[in-house]
Amino acid sequence: KAFLHHTVHLSCYFPNSQKIDVKNLVIFWQKDTNKVVHEVYYGQEKYEHLSREYINRTKVDMGKWTLQLLNAGVEDEGHYQCIIMQKVNERSTEVIHKSECSLHIIANYSQPKIEELHFGELKPNGYLNLSCSSSGGYPEPKEMTWLISHENITRSTTAHMDVSQDAETKLYNVTSKLNIPVPTKSRTNISCLLHLREQLGSLVSVPLGI
């Protein structure tokens, strides 16, 4: 997992127990079996086979057998392979090591914010119309719930969540609406909770007091 716009470290996990000289190795990282991310050819970095989106975005640390992928974006999500081949003779090489990993991008959602959609004063027999929004996150969240608390009792309600994805950034914006009778018994606090995926926990709004 890596945060959006941060640097990702993709390791080959190559022990090199035989202490083979880099000048006798071909090392390359590829994505989804068809895109070359970086190539080191007998000790020299080669650029002619690189996929366009990785040009000037990679740095290699041969001491640690690790590739740095700069400014990670949502489109970089996917399956990566590191392949190391050793020179057998002038005409042939053999694969001596392979490692794989999957990259997942994370972008932080904004703190959920509650807005009142009704106009004028609240009437005792009227309805409370609220929306809760959060933006700029990735991946798509699981759900949004509303917490309604009064006199030490909290009830939770899951409402429909409208999800939209920005065509350029691929980040998500989410909104949920709540429509309930105006609370009349005692002071009521209403919060909304955004549940994230990938074991990222949840985000809670500032409570609205009615």
Short mmCIF file of C-alpha atoms in Angstrom, two decimals:
data_model
loop_
_atom_site.label_atom_id
_atom_site.label_comp_id
_atom_site.label_asym_id
_atom_site.label_seq_id
_atom_site.Cartn_x
_atom_site.Cartn_y
_atom_site.Cartn_z
CA LYS A 1 0.00 0.00 0.00
CA ALA A 2 1.22 3.50 -0.79
CA PHE A 3 -0.21 6.99 -0.35
CA LEU A 4 -1.12 9.00 -3.43
CA HIS A 5 1.77 11.13 -4.80
CA HIS A 6 4.29 9.42 -2.51
CA THR A 7 7.25 7.23 -3.55
CA VAL A 8 6.70 3.48 -3.75
CA HIS A 9 9.52 1.01 -3.05
CA LEU A 10 9.30 -2.18 -5.13
CA SER A 11 11.83 -4.75 -3.94
CA CYS A 12 13.25 -7.70 -5.86
CA TYR A 13 13.93 -9.61 -2.60
CA PHE A 14 17.03 -11.04 -4.28
CA PRO A 15 19.52 -12.45 -1.75
CA ASN A 16 22.35 -12.74 -4.32
CA SER A 17 24.05 -15.35 -2.15
CA GLN A 18 26.47 -16.15 -4.98
CA LYS A 19 27.58 -12.48 -5.14
CA ILE A 20 26.98 -12.32 -8.89
CA ASP A 21 28.28 -9.13 -10.53
CA VAL A 22 25.51 -6.83 -11.81
CA LYS A 23 27.40 -6.71 -15.14
CA ASN A 24 26.39 -10.34 -15.69
CA LEU A 25 22.69 -9.75 -14.97
CA VAL A 26 19.63 -8.40 -16.75
CA ILE A 27 17.14 -6.99 -14.22
CA PHE A 28 13.74 -5.61 -15.08
CA TRP A 29 10.50 -4.67 -13.39
CA GLN A 30 7.26 -5.03 -15.28
CA LYS A 31 3.63 -4.24 -14.56
CA ASP A 32 0.70 -6.50 -15.47
CA THR A 33 3.02 -8.64 -17.69
CA ASN A 34 3.00 -6.12 -20.56
CA LYS A 35 4.55 -2.84 -19.37
CA VAL A 36 8.27 -2.40 -18.70
CA VAL A 37 8.75 -0.16 -15.66
CA HIS A 38 12.57 -0.23 -15.44
CA GLU A 39 15.45 -2.19 -17.00
CA VAL A 40 19.08 -2.67 -16.02
CA TYR A 41 21.00 -4.45 -18.78
CA TYR A 42 24.38 -5.83 -17.73
CA GLY A 43 24.97 -2.96 -15.30
CA GLN A 44 23.59 -0.21 -17.56
CA GLU A 45 20.10 1.30 -17.33
CA LYS A 46 18.17 0.93 -20.60
CA TYR A 47 15.29 3.18 -21.59
CA GLU A 48 14.13 2.15 -25.07
CA HIS A 49 11.68 -0.52 -23.86
CA LEU A 50 10.14 1.51 -21.03
CA SER A 51 6.39 2.13 -21.08
CA ARG A 52 5.75 5.82 -21.62
CA GLU A 53 4.12 6.45 -18.22
CA TYR A 54 7.27 5.34 -16.35
CA ILE A 55 9.83 7.51 -18.14
CA ASN A 56 11.68 9.74 -15.60
CA ARG A 57 9.63 8.26 -12.72
CA THR A 58 11.93 5.50 -11.48
CA LYS A 59 15.20 5.21 -9.57
CA VAL A 60 17.03 1.99 -8.81
CA ASP A 61 19.08 1.07 -5.72
CA MET A 62 21.21 -1.90 -6.80
CA GLY A 63 22.60 -2.30 -3.27
CA LYS A 64 19.13 -3.17 -2.00
CA TRP A 65 17.71 -4.55 -5.29
CA THR A 66 14.87 -2.05 -4.94
CA LEU A 67 13.10 0.21 -7.42
CA GLN A 68 11.63 3.55 -6.39
CA LEU A 69 8.51 4.61 -8.28
CA LEU A 70 8.03 8.36 -7.85
CA ASN A 71 4.75 10.26 -7.50
CA ALA A 72 2.48 7.20 -7.34
CA GLY A 73 -0.96 7.67 -8.90
CA VAL A 74 -4.16 5.64 -8.96
CA GLU A 75 -3.26 4.36 -12.45
CA ASP A 76 -0.12 2.75 -10.94
CA GLU A 77 -2.24 0.25 -9.04
CA GLY A 78 -1.68 -3.28 -10.24
CA HIS A 79 0.55 -6.31 -10.24
CA TYR A 80 4.35 -5.89 -10.47
CA GLN A 81 7.04 -8.45 -11.22
CA CYS A 82 10.80 -8.23 -10.82
CA ILE A 83 12.73 -10.64 -13.06
CA ILE A 84 16.49 -11.28 -12.86
CA MET A 85 18.31 -13.14 -15.63
CA GLN A 86 21.95 -14.28 -15.63
CA LYS A 87 24.22 -14.40 -18.65
CA VAL A 88 24.94 -18.02 -19.58
CA ASN A 89 27.04 -17.27 -22.67
CA GLU A 90 27.21 -14.58 -25.35
CA ARG A 91 23.88 -15.65 -26.85
CA SER A 92 21.69 -16.69 -23.95
CA THR A 93 20.46 -15.89 -20.46
CA GLU A 94 18.48 -17.84 -17.87
CA VAL A 95 15.96 -16.58 -15.29
CA ILE A 96 17.46 -17.03 -11.81
CA HIS A 97 14.97 -15.02 -9.72
CA LYS A 98 11.38 -13.74 -9.84
CA SER A 99 9.36 -11.83 -7.27
CA GLU A 100 5.87 -10.34 -7.40
CA CYS A 101 3.80 -7.79 -5.51
CA SER A 102 0.50 -5.96 -5.82
CA LEU A 103 0.30 -2.20 -5.35
CA HIS A 104 -2.74 -0.50 -3.78
CA ILE A 105 -3.01 3.30 -3.68
CA ILE A 106 -4.57 5.16 -0.74
CA ALA A 107 -5.75 8.79 -0.74
CA ASN A 108 -7.13 10.38 2.43
CA TYR A 109 -10.77 11.46 2.42
CA SER A 110 -11.65 14.85 3.88
CA GLN A 111 -13.34 14.85 7.28
CA PRO A 112 -17.07 14.21 6.69
CA LYS A 113 -19.07 17.43 6.95
CA ILE A 114 -22.76 17.74 7.81
CA GLU A 115 -24.93 20.41 6.17
CA GLU A 116 -28.51 21.34 6.94
CA LEU A 117 -30.64 21.28 3.78
CA HIS A 118 -33.83 22.75 5.25
CA PHE A 119 -34.60 26.46 5.33
CA GLY A 120 -36.08 28.54 8.13
CA GLU A 121 -36.78 27.46 11.70
CA LEU A 122 -37.28 23.84 12.68
CA LYS A 123 -40.86 23.10 13.68
CA PRO A 124 -41.69 20.40 16.29
CA ASN A 125 -43.71 18.37 13.77
CA GLY A 126 -41.37 19.03 10.85
CA TYR A 127 -38.50 17.06 9.37
CA LEU A 128 -34.77 17.45 9.70
CA ASN A 129 -33.08 17.26 6.32
CA LEU A 130 -29.30 16.75 6.41
CA SER A 131 -26.49 15.77 4.07
CA CYS A 132 -23.00 14.52 4.89
CA SER A 133 -20.13 14.76 2.39
CA SER A 134 -16.50 13.73 2.12
CA SER A 135 -14.19 14.13 -0.87
CA GLY A 136 -10.85 13.40 -2.53
CA GLY A 137 -10.32 9.83 -1.33
CA TYR A 138 -9.32 6.44 -2.70
CA PRO A 139 -10.29 3.58 -2.83
CA GLU A 140 -14.10 3.77 -2.86
CA PRO A 141 -15.39 3.64 0.74
CA LYS A 142 -17.59 0.88 2.14
CA GLU A 143 -20.53 2.84 3.53
CA MET A 144 -21.68 5.87 5.47
CA THR A 145 -23.71 5.64 8.67
CA TRP A 146 -25.47 8.24 10.76
CA LEU A 147 -25.28 8.26 14.57
CA ILE A 148 -28.17 9.87 16.43
CA SER A 149 -27.55 10.33 20.18
CA HIS A 150 -29.75 11.66 22.99
CA GLU A 151 -29.74 10.90 26.74
CA ASN A 152 -26.94 8.30 26.53
CA ILE A 153 -28.76 6.35 23.81
CA THR A 154 -27.15 6.19 20.37
CA ARG A 155 -28.80 4.69 17.39
CA SER A 156 -27.09 4.00 14.13
CA THR A 157 -28.68 4.16 10.70
CA THR A 158 -27.10 3.28 7.33
CA ALA A 159 -28.29 5.53 4.54
CA HIS A 160 -27.84 5.39 0.76
CA MET A 161 -24.48 6.84 -0.30
CA ASP A 162 -24.06 8.69 -3.60
CA VAL A 163 -20.60 8.06 -5.01
CA SER A 164 -18.91 9.95 -7.85
CA GLN A 165 -15.42 9.53 -9.29
CA ASP A 166 -13.39 12.35 -10.80
CA ALA A 167 -12.57 11.45 -14.42
CA GLU A 168 -9.04 12.89 -14.23
CA THR A 169 -7.77 12.22 -10.70
CA LYS A 170 -9.84 9.00 -10.23
CA LEU A 171 -10.56 10.12 -6.65
CA TYR A 172 -13.98 9.60 -5.06
CA ASN A 173 -16.49 12.04 -3.57
CA VAL A 174 -19.34 10.70 -1.43
CA THR A 175 -22.58 12.14 -0.05
CA SER A 176 -25.32 10.67 2.11
CA LYS A 177 -28.67 12.22 3.11
CA LEU A 178 -30.71 11.85 6.28
CA ASN A 179 -34.36 12.79 6.71
CA ILE A 180 -35.81 12.31 10.22
CA PRO A 181 -38.56 13.92 12.34
CA VAL A 182 -37.28 16.92 14.31
CA PRO A 183 -36.14 15.66 17.74
CA THR A 184 -38.36 17.16 20.47
CA LYS A 185 -37.51 15.26 23.69
CA SER A 186 -34.02 16.52 24.54
CA ARG A 187 -30.82 17.80 23.00
CA THR A 188 -29.79 15.45 20.19
CA ASN A 189 -26.35 15.08 18.63
CA ILE A 190 -26.09 13.82 15.08
CA SER A 191 -22.83 12.65 13.49
CA CYS A 192 -21.97 10.81 10.33
CA LEU A 193 -19.34 8.13 10.02
CA LEU A 194 -17.51 7.17 6.80
CA HIS A 195 -16.32 3.55 6.81
CA LEU A 196 -13.23 3.03 4.66
CA ARG A 197 -11.90 -0.13 3.00
CA GLU A 198 -8.50 -1.83 3.19
CA GLN A 199 -8.54 -1.86 7.04
CA LEU A 200 -8.21 1.94 7.01
CA GLY A 201 -10.77 2.50 9.79
CA SER A 202 -13.37 5.26 9.64
CA LEU A 203 -13.74 9.04 9.70
CA VAL A 204 -16.31 10.91 11.80
CA SER A 205 -17.84 14.35 11.32
CA VAL A 206 -18.10 17.12 13.87
CA PRO A 207 -21.45 16.42 15.62
CA LEU A 208 -24.45 18.64 14.90
CA GLY A 209 -26.41 19.57 18.02
CA ILE A 210 -30.19 20.02 17.71
#
